[in-house]
């Protein structure tokens, strides 16, 4: 389906959202072009079960016929639900690629800010992934290298987290105009209930700042390769007390 554009790929935006999933249990949104809307896709509180939604292999923010931009305000916005999976999408040209406001989600294997191949610039979001203050928990990437997202060439931060409970691992985060990862909330160990953000096993390079651990944030930054960032590799400020271990910073 083309959602927000017509069959000739001209912008025809919907007033609020291209796709609204509300009270969803086991919904699958796959293989669509979702462009030109205030919000491309929004998921509100689900009904439980194995998963509330799988959002997979969509192109969000594009006119695919000529590889040009038809941006949404926000590409994907999650406001509730459990066990939401966002995987294999190409998300570009939006103010926020993915906005996580509530519930929990696994975000894996997406191209966020890149071309369709994941290898080059051309389709930046303002911020790649933004995690709001009420969102917990989320996994950005996963335990396998194949689960990792490529979050690159966005004009602002690659990942910005305002919430505890996140695990950010096995991603390639590079060439973003702001921070690769910017954390302003508590951190902790993977699997530790309610403990917060963990940044591990990522490749973080060629950003303005690699990792910024903001005021009041504490926790674990370990086993990352962090290099060639323009200002600092890891920045800690204010009352933060992070655990920084076994990173390669060069």
Short mmCIF file of C-alpha atoms in Angstrom, two decimals:
data_model
loop_
_atom_site.label_atom_id
_atom_site.label_comp_id
_atom_site.label_asym_id
_atom_site.label_seq_id
_atom_site.Cartn_x
_atom_site.Cartn_y
_atom_site.Cartn_z
CA UNK A 1 0.00 0.00 0.00
CA UNK A 2 0.92 3.64 -0.53
CA UNK A 3 -0.24 5.57 2.55
CA UNK A 4 -0.06 9.35 2.33
CA UNK A 5 0.89 9.35 -1.34
CA UNK A 6 -1.13 8.42 -4.41
CA UNK A 7 -0.37 5.74 -7.00
CA UNK A 8 1.65 8.28 -8.97
CA UNK A 9 3.66 8.91 -5.80
CA UNK A 10 2.41 12.45 -5.25
CA UNK A 11 1.92 13.59 -1.63
CA UNK A 12 -1.68 13.05 -0.42
CA UNK A 13 -1.31 13.32 3.36
CA UNK A 14 -3.76 12.03 5.91
CA UNK A 15 -4.81 14.56 8.55
CA UNK A 16 -3.44 12.80 11.65
CA UNK A 17 -1.70 9.50 10.95
CA UNK A 18 -1.11 7.24 8.00
CA UNK A 19 -1.78 4.11 10.09
CA UNK A 20 -3.42 4.06 13.54
CA UNK A 21 -3.25 0.83 15.55
CA UNK A 22 -5.35 1.01 18.71
CA UNK A 23 -6.20 -1.90 21.01
CA UNK A 24 -4.11 -4.08 18.74
CA UNK A 25 -3.24 -7.73 19.45
CA UNK A 26 -1.06 -9.51 16.91
CA UNK A 27 -1.26 -6.81 14.24
CA UNK A 28 1.28 -6.94 11.40
CA UNK A 29 2.15 -3.90 9.25
CA UNK A 30 4.49 -5.01 6.48
CA UNK A 31 5.72 -3.82 3.10
CA UNK A 32 4.03 -0.43 2.88
CA UNK A 33 5.20 3.00 1.78
CA UNK A 34 4.11 5.46 4.49
CA UNK A 35 4.94 9.06 3.67
CA UNK A 36 3.71 12.64 3.91
CA UNK A 37 1.65 12.29 7.11
CA UNK A 38 1.98 14.14 10.44
CA UNK A 39 2.69 10.68 11.92
CA UNK A 40 3.43 7.78 9.63
CA UNK A 41 2.28 5.03 12.01
CA UNK A 42 1.07 5.31 15.60
CA UNK A 43 0.45 2.41 18.00
CA UNK A 44 -1.67 2.98 21.10
CA UNK A 45 -2.35 0.66 24.01
CA UNK A 46 -2.62 -2.99 22.94
CA UNK A 47 -4.43 -6.01 24.34
CA UNK A 48 -1.48 -8.20 25.30
CA UNK A 49 -0.70 -11.65 23.95
CA UNK A 50 2.55 -12.73 22.34
CA UNK A 51 2.96 -9.30 20.76
CA UNK A 52 0.82 -6.28 20.07
CA UNK A 53 2.32 -5.38 16.70
CA UNK A 54 5.07 -6.21 14.25
CA UNK A 55 6.05 -3.25 12.06
CA UNK A 56 8.27 -4.74 9.41
CA UNK A 57 9.95 -3.91 6.09
CA UNK A 58 8.15 -0.64 5.42
CA UNK A 59 9.59 2.43 3.73
CA UNK A 60 8.71 5.42 5.85
CA UNK A 61 9.30 9.00 4.66
CA UNK A 62 10.10 8.29 1.01
CA UNK A 63 8.93 8.56 -2.54
CA UNK A 64 10.48 5.23 -3.55
CA UNK A 65 9.96 5.67 -7.28
CA UNK A 66 12.60 8.38 -7.50
CA UNK A 67 14.35 7.80 -4.16
CA UNK A 68 13.36 11.22 -2.87
CA UNK A 69 11.85 12.57 0.32
CA UNK A 70 8.18 12.79 1.27
CA UNK A 71 8.64 13.20 5.01
CA UNK A 72 6.30 12.43 7.85
CA UNK A 73 6.50 14.55 10.99
CA UNK A 74 7.30 11.36 12.94
CA UNK A 75 7.90 8.07 11.16
CA UNK A 76 6.75 5.57 13.83
CA UNK A 77 5.29 6.57 17.21
CA UNK A 78 4.65 4.03 19.97
CA UNK A 79 2.36 5.22 22.78
CA UNK A 80 1.58 1.92 24.51
CA UNK A 81 1.38 -1.81 24.10
CA UNK A 82 3.67 -4.70 24.96
CA UNK A 83 6.24 -6.66 22.98
CA UNK A 84 6.07 -4.43 19.91
CA UNK A 85 8.64 -5.38 17.25
CA UNK A 86 9.98 -2.78 14.80
CA UNK A 87 12.29 -4.52 12.34
CA UNK A 88 13.70 -4.27 8.84
CA UNK A 89 12.26 -0.84 8.01
CA UNK A 90 13.95 1.99 6.12
CA UNK A 91 13.10 5.25 7.88
CA UNK A 92 14.27 8.62 6.62
CA UNK A 93 13.44 12.28 6.07
CA UNK A 94 11.25 12.60 9.18
CA UNK A 95 11.62 14.98 12.13
CA UNK A 96 11.85 11.88 14.35
CA UNK A 97 12.47 8.50 12.75
CA UNK A 98 11.06 6.52 15.69
CA UNK A 99 9.44 8.09 18.77
CA UNK A 100 8.92 5.75 21.74
CA UNK A 101 6.56 7.27 24.32
CA UNK A 102 5.10 4.30 26.21
CA UNK A 103 4.93 0.52 26.41
CA UNK A 104 7.95 -1.56 25.41
CA UNK A 105 9.53 -2.43 22.10
CA UNK A 106 12.31 -4.24 20.28
CA UNK A 107 13.84 -2.11 17.52
CA UNK A 108 16.15 -4.21 15.36
CA UNK A 109 17.60 -4.45 11.88
CA UNK A 110 16.35 -1.06 10.65
CA UNK A 111 18.07 1.51 8.44
CA UNK A 112 17.44 4.90 10.06
CA UNK A 113 18.71 7.94 8.15
CA UNK A 114 20.46 6.03 5.38
CA UNK A 115 19.77 4.95 1.82
CA UNK A 116 17.81 1.76 1.18
CA UNK A 117 21.06 -0.23 1.24
CA UNK A 118 22.07 1.19 4.62
CA UNK A 119 25.43 2.22 3.18
CA UNK A 120 25.21 5.89 2.37
CA UNK A 121 23.72 9.29 3.24
CA UNK A 122 20.77 10.98 1.66
CA UNK A 123 17.71 10.50 3.89
CA UNK A 124 18.41 12.05 7.31
CA UNK A 125 15.87 12.31 10.08
CA UNK A 126 16.13 15.12 12.57
CA UNK A 127 16.68 12.51 15.34
CA UNK A 128 16.96 8.83 14.52
CA UNK A 129 15.31 7.32 17.65
CA UNK A 130 13.90 9.33 20.54
CA UNK A 131 12.83 7.57 23.74
CA UNK A 132 10.50 9.71 25.85
CA UNK A 133 10.54 10.00 29.61
CA UNK A 134 7.69 7.52 30.17
CA UNK A 135 9.02 4.70 27.99
CA UNK A 136 10.44 1.51 29.51
CA UNK A 137 11.85 -0.85 28.52
CA UNK A 138 13.16 -0.91 24.96
CA UNK A 139 15.90 -2.83 23.22
CA UNK A 140 17.61 -0.94 20.41
CA UNK A 141 19.47 -3.66 18.54
CA UNK A 142 19.86 -7.04 20.22
CA UNK A 143 22.09 -9.85 21.34
CA UNK A 144 23.13 -10.83 17.82
CA UNK A 145 25.06 -8.68 15.37
CA UNK A 146 22.25 -9.20 12.85
CA UNK A 147 19.82 -7.51 15.27
CA UNK A 148 21.70 -4.24 15.10
CA UNK A 149 20.29 -1.12 13.49
CA UNK A 150 22.25 1.22 11.24
CA UNK A 151 21.50 4.69 12.63
CA UNK A 152 23.43 7.14 10.54
CA UNK A 153 23.50 10.50 8.75
CA UNK A 154 20.73 12.00 10.86
CA UNK A 155 21.01 15.75 11.34
CA UNK A 156 20.69 15.57 15.15
CA UNK A 157 21.25 12.69 17.58
CA UNK A 158 21.29 9.08 16.46
CA UNK A 159 19.60 7.88 19.68
CA UNK A 160 18.30 10.19 22.42
CA UNK A 161 16.92 8.60 25.60
CA UNK A 162 15.03 10.45 28.33
CA UNK A 163 13.91 7.24 30.05
CA UNK A 164 15.40 4.48 32.18
CA UNK A 165 15.12 0.84 31.14
CA UNK A 166 16.81 0.80 27.71
CA UNK A 167 19.43 -1.54 26.28
CA UNK A 168 21.29 -0.18 23.25
CA UNK A 169 23.60 -2.80 21.76
CA UNK A 170 25.12 -4.18 18.57
CA UNK A 171 24.23 -1.11 16.49
CA UNK A 172 26.24 0.90 13.99
CA UNK A 173 25.74 4.55 14.96
CA UNK A 174 27.72 6.95 12.82
CA UNK A 175 27.85 10.23 10.92
CA UNK A 176 25.07 11.85 12.93
CA UNK A 177 25.16 15.63 13.30
CA UNK A 178 24.62 15.49 17.08
CA UNK A 179 25.43 12.72 19.54
CA UNK A 180 25.65 9.11 18.53
CA UNK A 181 23.86 8.22 21.79
CA UNK A 182 22.60 10.88 24.22
CA UNK A 183 21.28 9.63 27.57
CA UNK A 184 19.52 11.80 30.15
CA UNK A 185 18.13 9.10 32.46
CA UNK A 186 19.29 6.29 34.76
CA UNK A 187 21.21 3.32 33.41
CA UNK A 188 21.92 -0.26 34.53
CA UNK A 189 22.65 -3.86 33.57
CA UNK A 190 20.79 -5.68 30.76
CA UNK A 191 17.91 -7.58 32.32
CA UNK A 192 18.04 -5.60 35.55
CA UNK A 193 14.44 -4.66 36.27
CA UNK A 194 13.90 -0.94 35.97
CA UNK A 195 17.59 -0.12 36.11
CA UNK A 196 17.90 1.77 32.85
CA UNK A 197 20.05 2.25 29.81
CA UNK A 198 23.00 0.05 28.87
CA UNK A 199 25.20 0.96 25.91
CA UNK A 200 27.26 -2.02 24.78
CA UNK A 201 28.78 -3.72 21.71
CA UNK A 202 28.09 -0.76 19.41
CA UNK A 203 30.21 0.81 16.71
CA UNK A 204 29.92 4.57 17.39
CA UNK A 205 31.95 6.80 15.10
CA UNK A 206 32.07 9.99 13.02
CA UNK A 207 29.38 11.73 15.09
CA UNK A 208 29.76 15.14 16.71
CA UNK A 209 29.96 13.34 20.10
CA UNK A 210 30.07 9.58 20.51
CA UNK A 211 28.19 8.99 23.79
CA UNK A 212 26.90 11.70 26.12
CA UNK A 213 25.80 10.64 29.59
CA UNK A 214 23.75 13.55 30.88
CA UNK A 215 22.86 15.13 34.17
CA UNK A 216 21.65 12.56 36.68
CA UNK A 217 22.33 9.54 34.44
CA UNK A 218 24.36 6.60 35.73
CA UNK A 219 25.10 3.07 34.63
CA UNK A 220 27.07 1.02 32.14
CA UNK A 221 28.91 1.87 28.91
CA UNK A 222 31.08 -1.06 27.93
CA UNK A 223 32.61 -3.07 25.09
CA UNK A 224 31.94 -0.42 22.43
CA UNK A 225 34.20 0.79 19.65
CA UNK A 226 34.01 4.59 19.84
CA UNK A 227 36.22 6.50 17.45
CA UNK A 228 36.74 9.47 15.15
CA UNK A 229 33.97 11.54 16.73
CA UNK A 230 34.50 15.27 16.24
CA UNK A 231 34.40 16.48 19.87
CA UNK A 232 34.53 13.66 22.44
CA UNK A 233 34.18 9.90 22.47
CA UNK A 234 32.36 9.69 25.83
CA UNK A 235 31.13 12.75 27.70
CA UNK A 236 29.89 12.63 31.31
CA UNK A 237 28.49 15.70 33.06
CA UNK A 238 26.73 16.78 36.22
CA UNK A 239 25.85 14.14 38.81
CA UNK A 240 26.23 11.18 36.45
CA UNK A 241 28.16 8.17 37.80
CA UNK A 242 28.52 5.83 34.81
CA UNK A 243 30.44 2.57 34.77
CA UNK A 244 32.75 2.81 31.74
CA UNK A 245 34.66 -0.38 30.96
CA UNK A 246 36.45 -2.22 28.15
CA UNK A 247 35.67 0.28 25.39
CA UNK A 248 38.02 0.98 22.52
CA UNK A 249 38.14 4.77 22.25
CA UNK A 250 40.44 6.14 19.57
#
